[in-house]
Amino acid sequence: MRAWIAWASLALGLAAAFGAQAAVVDPRVLVVTVTVAGRLQDGPEAGNYYVAFNTTPHLLSGPEPDGRNWSHYLLLQRRRFFFAAVRVPDPPPLLFRFTLPPEPYTRASLAADGRTFQAEIPLTLLGALHSALKVNVVTTDRGYRVLDALGAGSGDALGFVRFDPSRELYRQFQDPEGDAPADYDVVTLTLRVQVP
């Protein structure tokens, strides 16, 4: 009987300890800053600016410019920000038309220089508490034709950046300038982990 009580006490203690750990919310925020060579467009003919994420552990490939392998994305479209988790992407050539529409996102802003935008994304929102993120920045025209992405341009499937928030606090990536129209030419991506 005493052995049974000891085992029950141990089990309850472990359950309480693990339950307390699971209840702790991770306060870390990923601050994403993107700069283009020209000016961010916001008129009726303006295209789209995406920050694409892949949080799938052990997947070697990352978010590709055409919309494949995206698990989440931030969208800047005509001075408004949206965020979504990708449930099921449409097959080519209808990529960028994901099953669930993105929700308006308020933790993002445009810089006064007209070339830069920044967003604060809680790591819990990405579901990436203990694994590396793969990040890409993709620009498209109004018809969703890819104009630029990190790396060698719109066709570079390996141009994404790998960032591990459990081991890194800051990373800046300089993208080659001149491989897209200036207003859609991504030149800098900065990733920074912040604890509010």
Backbone as numpy.savetxt, mean C-alpha at the origin, in Angstrom:
# Nx Ny Nz CAx CAy CAz Cx Cy Cz
-6.65 -35.53 41.10 -7.47 -34.34 41.10 -6.60 -33.08 41.10
-5.52 -33.11 41.93 -4.64 -31.95 41.98 -3.95 -31.72 40.64
-3.59 -32.80 39.98 -2.96 -32.67 38.66 -3.92 -32.02 37.67
-5.17 -32.42 37.75 -6.17 -31.85 36.84 -6.35 -30.35 37.11
-6.38 -29.95 38.36 -6.52 -28.54 38.73 -5.30 -27.75 38.26
-4.11 -28.35 38.41 -2.89 -27.69 37.96 -2.91 -27.48 36.45
-3.32 -28.51 35.70 -3.41 -28.39 34.24 -4.45 -27.35 33.83
-5.58 -27.34 34.50 -6.64 -26.36 34.19 -6.15 -24.95 34.48
-5.44 -24.77 35.59 -4.91 -23.45 35.92 -3.89 -22.99 34.89
-3.03 -23.91 34.46 -2.04 -23.59 33.44 -2.71 -23.21 32.13
-3.71 -23.99 31.73 -4.43 -23.71 30.49 -5.11 -22.35 30.55
-5.76 -22.04 31.66 -6.42 -20.74 31.80 -5.40 -19.60 31.79
-4.27 -19.80 32.43 -3.22 -18.78 32.44 -2.68 -18.52 31.04
-2.42 -19.59 30.28 -1.94 -19.42 28.91 -2.98 -18.75 28.04
-4.23 -19.16 28.19 -5.31 -18.55 27.40 -5.42 -17.06 27.70
-5.30 -16.69 28.97 -5.38 -15.28 29.35 -4.20 -14.50 28.77
-3.01 -15.11 28.83 -1.83 -14.43 28.30 -1.94 -14.22 26.80
-2.34 -15.26 26.06 -2.47 -15.13 24.62 -3.63 -14.22 24.25
-4.70 -14.27 25.01 -5.84 -13.38 24.76 -5.46 -11.93 24.96
-4.66 -11.65 25.97 -4.22 -10.28 26.23 -3.33 -9.79 25.10
-2.46 -10.67 24.58 -1.61 -10.28 23.47 -2.44 -10.02 22.23
-3.45 -10.83 21.98 -4.27 -10.66 20.78 -5.10 -9.39 20.87
-5.44 -8.95 22.08 -6.27 -7.76 22.24 -5.47 -6.47 22.05
-4.14 -6.53 22.12 -3.32 -5.34 21.95 -3.36 -4.92 20.49
-3.71 -3.66 20.26 -3.79 -3.13 18.91 -2.43 -2.53 18.54
-1.94 -2.86 17.37 -0.67 -2.33 16.90 -0.88 -0.88 16.47
-0.22 0.08 17.12 -0.44 1.48 16.79 0.38 1.99 15.60
1.26 1.15 15.06 2.16 1.62 14.01 1.40 2.02 12.75
1.93 3.07 12.12 1.33 3.61 10.91 2.41 3.67 9.84
2.07 3.29 8.62 2.98 3.42 7.49 2.69 4.75 6.81
3.68 5.63 6.79 3.53 6.92 6.12 4.15 6.78 4.73
3.31 6.95 3.72 3.72 6.79 2.32 3.73 8.17 1.68
4.86 8.54 1.07 4.98 9.82 0.38 5.40 9.56 -1.06
4.67 10.13 -2.01 4.94 9.94 -3.43 5.11 11.30 -4.09
6.14 11.43 -4.93 6.38 12.66 -5.68 6.48 12.34 -7.16
5.86 13.19 -7.99 5.96 13.06 -9.45 6.82 14.19 -9.99
7.30 14.05 -11.22 8.18 15.05 -11.81 7.45 16.35 -12.12
6.21 16.25 -12.59 5.43 17.44 -12.93 4.50 17.83 -11.81
3.23 18.01 -12.14 2.21 18.35 -11.14 1.12 17.30 -11.15
0.60 16.99 -9.97 -0.50 16.04 -9.86 -1.73 16.63 -10.54
-2.31 15.88 -11.45 -3.45 16.37 -12.23 -4.76 16.12 -11.52
-5.68 17.08 -11.64 -6.96 16.94 -10.96 -8.15 17.42 -11.79
-7.95 17.71 -13.05 -9.03 18.18 -13.91 -9.91 17.04 -14.40
-10.89 17.34 -15.24 -11.82 16.31 -15.72 -11.15 15.23 -16.56
-10.01 15.52 -17.15 -9.29 14.53 -17.96 -8.15 13.87 -17.18
-8.09 14.13 -15.88 -6.98 13.62 -15.06 -7.01 12.11 -14.97
-5.82 11.54 -14.85 -5.68 10.10 -14.66 -5.70 9.74 -13.18
-5.06 8.62 -12.86 -5.11 8.06 -11.52 -3.70 7.82 -10.99
-3.56 7.96 -9.68 -2.30 7.71 -9.00 -2.57 6.64 -7.94
-1.95 5.48 -8.10 -2.17 4.35 -7.19 -0.91 4.08 -6.38
-1.09 3.71 -5.12 -0.04 3.06 -4.34 -0.58 1.66 -4.06
0.06 0.67 -4.66 -0.41 -0.71 -4.58 0.42 -1.49 -3.56
-0.26 -2.33 -2.80 0.40 -3.14 -1.77 0.12 -4.61 -2.02
1.10 -5.43 -1.64 0.88 -6.87 -1.57 1.38 -7.31 -0.21
0.51 -7.91 0.58 0.87 -8.34 1.93 0.85 -9.85 2.07
0.79 -10.56 0.96 0.75 -12.02 1.01 2.13 -12.54 1.40
2.24 -13.23 2.55 3.55 -13.73 2.95 4.05 -14.81 1.99
5.32 -14.84 1.81 6.02 -15.86 1.02 5.72 -15.78 -0.47
5.04 -14.73 -0.93 4.84 -14.55 -2.36 6.04 -13.78 -2.89
6.73 -14.34 -3.87 7.95 -13.71 -4.38 7.65 -12.50 -5.24
6.54 -12.52 -5.96 6.22 -11.38 -6.80 5.44 -10.35 -5.99
5.48 -9.12 -6.47 4.79 -8.04 -5.78 3.70 -7.45 -6.66
3.17 -6.30 -6.27 2.11 -5.68 -7.05 2.63 -5.21 -8.41
2.05 -5.75 -9.46 2.50 -5.43 -10.82 1.77 -4.20 -11.34
2.35 -3.50 -12.32 1.73 -2.28 -12.83 0.33 -2.49 -13.40
0.02 -3.67 -13.89 -1.28 -3.89 -14.53 -2.39 -4.28 -13.55
-2.11 -4.28 -12.26 -3.13 -4.59 -11.26 -3.05 -5.98 -10.68
-2.19 -6.82 -11.22 -2.06 -8.18 -10.68 -1.28 -8.15 -9.37
-1.63 -9.09 -8.49 -0.98 -9.28 -7.19 -1.14 -8.09 -6.25
-2.24 -7.37 -6.37 -2.52 -6.29 -5.42 -3.41 -6.86 -4.32
-3.05 -6.61 -3.07 -3.93 -7.01 -1.97 -4.69 -5.79 -1.42
-4.08 -4.60 -1.51 -4.69 -3.35 -1.07 -4.18 -2.24 -1.98
-4.91 -1.14 -2.02 -4.39 0.00 -2.76 -4.97 1.31 -2.23
-4.17 2.36 -2.39 -4.58 3.73 -2.13 -4.69 4.39 -3.50
-5.75 5.13 -3.72 -5.98 5.77 -5.02 -6.16 7.26 -4.81
-5.41 8.05 -5.58 -5.63 9.49 -5.66 -6.27 9.76 -7.02
-7.48 10.31 -6.98 -8.21 10.58 -8.22 -8.91 11.93 -8.06
-8.46 12.91 -8.85 -9.04 14.25 -8.84 -9.12 14.85 -7.43
-7.99 14.89 -6.75 -7.83 15.49 -5.42 -8.56 14.74 -4.31
-9.07 13.55 -4.60 -9.74 12.75 -3.56 -8.98 11.44 -3.40
-8.95 10.97 -2.17 -8.25 9.73 -1.85 -9.25 8.63 -1.54
-8.88 7.41 -1.93 -9.69 6.23 -1.68 -8.76 5.10 -1.24
-9.30 4.14 -0.49 -8.52 2.99 -0.05 -9.40 1.75 -0.15
-8.79 0.63 -0.53 -9.57 -0.62 -0.62 -8.66 -1.82 -0.47
-9.25 -2.90 0.00 -8.63 -4.22 -0.05 -9.18 -4.88 -1.31
-8.32 -5.51 -2.05 -8.74 -6.17 -3.29 -9.25 -7.56 -2.94
-10.46 -7.84 -3.28 -11.03 -9.16 -3.04 -10.80 -10.05 -4.25
-11.32 -9.66 -5.38 -11.16 -10.44 -6.62 -10.96 -9.46 -7.76
-9.76 -9.41 -8.36 -9.57 -8.51 -9.50 -10.19 -9.11 -10.75
-10.61 -8.23 -11.63 -11.11 -8.70 -12.92 -9.95 -9.20 -13.75
-10.18 -10.15 -14.64 -9.10 -10.65 -15.49 -8.71 -9.62 -16.54
-7.49 -9.74 -17.11 -7.09 -8.83 -18.17 -8.10 -8.91 -19.31
-8.36 -7.88 -20.05 -7.77 -6.54 -19.95 -8.55 -5.60 -19.07
-9.38 -6.09 -18.17 -10.24 -5.24 -17.35 -9.67 -5.00 -15.96
-8.37 -5.10 -15.78 -7.77 -4.86 -14.48 -8.03 -3.41 -14.06
-7.88 -3.12 -12.80 -8.19 -1.84 -12.17 -9.68 -1.66 -11.93
-10.50 -2.64 -12.27 -11.93 -2.58 -11.97 -12.22 -3.69 -10.98
-11.88 -3.45 -9.75 -11.94 -4.48 -8.73 -13.38 -4.69 -8.27
-13.63 -5.84 -7.69 -14.98 -6.23 -7.30 -15.62 -5.22 -6.34
-14.90 -4.80 -5.32 -15.44 -3.84 -4.37 -14.90 -2.45 -4.67
-15.75 -1.44 -4.73 -15.24 -0.09 -4.98 -14.47 0.41 -3.76
-13.49 1.28 -3.97 -12.73 1.80 -2.83 -13.58 2.75 -1.99
-13.23 2.83 -0.72 -13.90 3.74 0.22 -13.13 5.06 0.28
-13.80 6.18 0.48 -13.07 7.44 0.68 -12.09 7.30 1.86
-10.93 7.92 1.71 -9.88 7.79 2.73 -9.46 9.19 3.17
-9.50 9.45 4.46 -9.25 10.80 4.97 -7.86 11.01 5.55
-7.09 9.96 5.71 -5.76 10.12 6.31 -4.69 10.32 5.23
-5.00 11.19 4.27 -4.08 11.47 3.17 -4.24 12.94 2.78
-3.18 13.50 2.18 -3.23 14.91 1.81 -2.29 15.19 0.65
-2.57 16.32 -0.01 -1.72 16.82 -1.08 -0.79 17.87 -0.50
0.46 17.88 -0.95 1.41 18.89 -0.48 1.20 20.19 -1.25
1.67 21.28 -0.68 1.51 22.60 -1.31 2.28 22.71 -2.62
3.31 21.89 -2.82 4.11 21.98 -4.05 3.37 21.47 -5.28
2.24 20.78 -5.09 1.46 20.27 -6.22 2.05 19.03 -6.86
3.16 18.54 -6.34 3.84 17.38 -6.92 3.81 16.16 -6.00
3.42 16.35 -4.75 3.58 15.31 -3.73 2.27 15.04 -3.02
2.05 13.75 -2.71 0.95 13.41 -1.80 1.47 12.46 -0.75
0.77 12.45 0.39 1.20 11.63 1.53 -0.03 10.99 2.16
0.14 9.76 2.61 -0.95 9.04 3.29 -0.39 8.32 4.50
-1.21 8.26 5.53 -0.90 7.49 6.74 -1.82 6.28 6.75
-1.22 5.09 6.69 -2.01 3.86 6.62 -1.64 2.97 7.80
-2.58 2.73 8.72 -2.28 1.84 9.84 -1.90 0.44 9.33
-0.87 -0.13 9.93 -0.45 -1.46 9.51 -1.55 -2.49 9.73
-2.41 -2.25 10.72 -3.53 -3.17 10.94 -4.50 -3.15 9.76
-4.63 -2.01 9.09 -5.51 -1.91 7.92 -4.97 -2.74 6.76
-3.64 -2.83 6.68 -3.01 -3.64 5.63 -2.93 -5.11 6.03
-3.13 -5.41 7.30 -3.00 -6.79 7.76 -1.56 -7.26 7.73
-0.63 -6.32 7.85 0.80 -6.64 7.74 1.51 -6.32 9.04
1.21 -7.08 10.07 1.81 -6.79 11.37 3.18 -7.42 11.53
3.40 -8.57 10.93 4.65 -9.28 11.15 5.29 -9.75 9.86
4.86 -9.23 8.72 5.43 -9.67 7.46 5.81 -8.47 6.61
6.63 -8.71 5.61 7.08 -7.65 4.73 5.96 -7.23 3.78
6.00 -5.97 3.41 5.08 -5.43 2.42 5.82 -5.32 1.10
5.09 -5.46 0.03 5.63 -5.14 -1.28 4.79 -3.98 -1.79
5.47 -2.90 -2.24 4.78 -1.65 -2.58 5.18 -1.23 -3.98
4.20 -0.75 -4.75 4.45 -0.20 -6.07 3.63 1.07 -6.20
4.11 1.99 -7.00 3.35 3.20 -7.33 3.06 3.12 -8.82
1.80 3.26 -9.18 1.37 3.11 -10.57 0.53 4.32 -10.94
0.82 4.90 -12.10 -0.01 5.99 -12.61 -0.67 5.52 -13.90
-1.91 5.96 -14.10 -2.65 5.59 -15.31 -3.31 6.84 -15.88
-3.66 6.76 -17.16 -4.47 7.84 -17.72 -5.93 7.61 -17.35
-6.79 8.45 -17.85 -8.21 8.35 -17.50 -8.83 7.02 -17.92
-8.31 6.43 -18.99 -8.80 5.14 -19.48 -8.09 3.95 -18.86
-7.35 4.16 -17.79 -6.64 3.11 -17.03 -5.48 2.49 -17.81
-4.94 3.19 -18.79 -3.72 2.73 -19.46 -2.54 3.12 -18.57
-1.70 2.15 -18.24 -0.58 2.40 -17.32 0.43 3.33 -17.99
0.79 4.40 -17.28 1.76 5.36 -17.78 3.13 5.19 -17.14
3.15 4.90 -15.84 4.42 4.72 -15.15 4.23 3.83 -13.93
5.32 3.24 -13.49 5.36 2.45 -12.27 6.81 2.47 -11.79
7.04 2.00 -10.59 8.41 1.96 -10.09 9.25 1.03 -10.96
10.54 1.30 -10.99 11.44 0.47 -11.78 11.61 1.04 -13.18
11.64 0.15 -14.15 11.92 0.55 -15.54 10.69 1.05 -16.28
9.62 1.38 -15.58 8.46 1.95 -16.23 7.24 1.06 -16.18
6.31 1.34 -17.07 4.99 0.71 -17.01 4.99 -0.79 -17.25
6.02 -1.33 -17.84 6.05 -2.77 -18.11 6.90 -3.58 -17.14
7.45 -2.94 -16.12 8.37 -3.62 -15.20 7.59 -4.31 -14.08
7.45 -5.63 -14.19 6.72 -6.41 -13.19 7.51 -6.58 -11.89
8.81 -6.28 -11.91 9.64 -6.45 -10.72 10.09 -5.13 -10.11
9.43 -4.04 -10.47 9.84 -2.72 -10.00 9.36 -2.35 -8.61
8.65 -3.23 -7.96 8.12 -2.93 -6.63 9.24 -2.86 -5.59
8.92 -2.27 -4.44 9.86 -2.13 -3.32 9.40 -3.06 -2.20
10.34 -3.80 -1.63 10.03 -4.66 -0.48 10.40 -3.90 0.78
9.46 -3.84 1.73 9.67 -3.07 2.97 9.15 -3.89 4.13
10.02 -4.12 5.12 9.64 -4.92 6.28 9.51 -4.01 7.50
8.28 -3.65 7.90 8.11 -2.72 9.02 8.57 -3.27 10.37
8.81 -4.57 10.46 9.33 -5.11 11.72 10.85 -4.95 11.81
11.50 -4.62 10.70 12.96 -4.48 10.69 13.43 -3.12 10.18
12.56 -2.40 9.48 12.95 -1.12 8.89 12.02 -0.03 9.40
12.56 1.17 9.53 11.74 2.31 9.90 11.60 3.30 8.76
12.53 3.25 7.78 12.53 4.26 6.72 13.15 3.67 5.46
12.59 4.02 4.33 13.18 3.63 3.04 12.75 4.65 2.01
13.70 5.11 1.20 13.37 6.00 0.10 13.83 5.36 -1.20
12.97 5.43 -2.21 13.28 4.84 -3.51 13.20 5.94 -4.55
14.30 6.11 -5.29 14.34 7.08 -6.39 14.05 6.33 -7.69
13.05 6.78 -8.41 12.67 6.16 -9.67 13.25 6.97 -10.82
13.67 6.31 -11.91 14.23 7.06 -13.05 13.23 8.09 -13.57
13.73 9.29 -13.81 12.87 10.35 -14.32 12.88 10.34 -15.84
11.77 10.71 -16.45 11.70 10.84 -17.90 11.12 9.64 -18.61
10.61 8.63 -17.88 10.06 7.45 -18.55 8.54 7.50 -18.68
7.94 8.68 -18.43 6.49 8.85 -18.56 6.22 10.35 -18.70
5.02 10.74 -19.11 4.69 12.17 -19.11 4.91 12.75 -17.71
5.46 13.95 -17.63 5.93 14.51 -16.35 4.88 14.48 -15.25
3.62 14.74 -15.57 2.59 14.79 -14.54 2.25 13.41 -13.98
2.71 12.38 -14.65 2.46 11.00 -14.20 3.76 10.23 -14.00
4.87 10.94 -14.03 6.20 10.33 -13.91 6.59 10.26 -12.43
6.51 9.08 -11.84 6.86 8.89 -10.44 8.37 9.03 -10.29
8.81 9.90 -9.36 10.25 10.07 -9.16 10.72 9.64 -7.77
9.84 9.69 -6.76 10.25 9.31 -5.41 9.12 8.63 -4.66
9.47 7.54 -3.98 8.58 6.89 -3.02 9.32 6.84 -1.70
8.69 7.32 -0.64 9.26 7.24 0.70 8.31 6.48 1.60
8.84 5.50 2.33 8.07 4.71 3.29 8.68 4.93 4.66
7.83 5.22 5.64 8.31 5.49 6.99 7.32 4.91 7.99
7.83 4.22 9.00 6.98 3.69 10.07 6.93 4.72 11.19
5.73 5.01 11.63 5.53 6.01 12.68 4.66 5.40 13.77
4.99 5.72 15.01 4.16 5.30 16.14 3.54 6.55 16.73
2.21 6.70 16.59 1.57 7.92 17.09 1.62 8.03 18.60
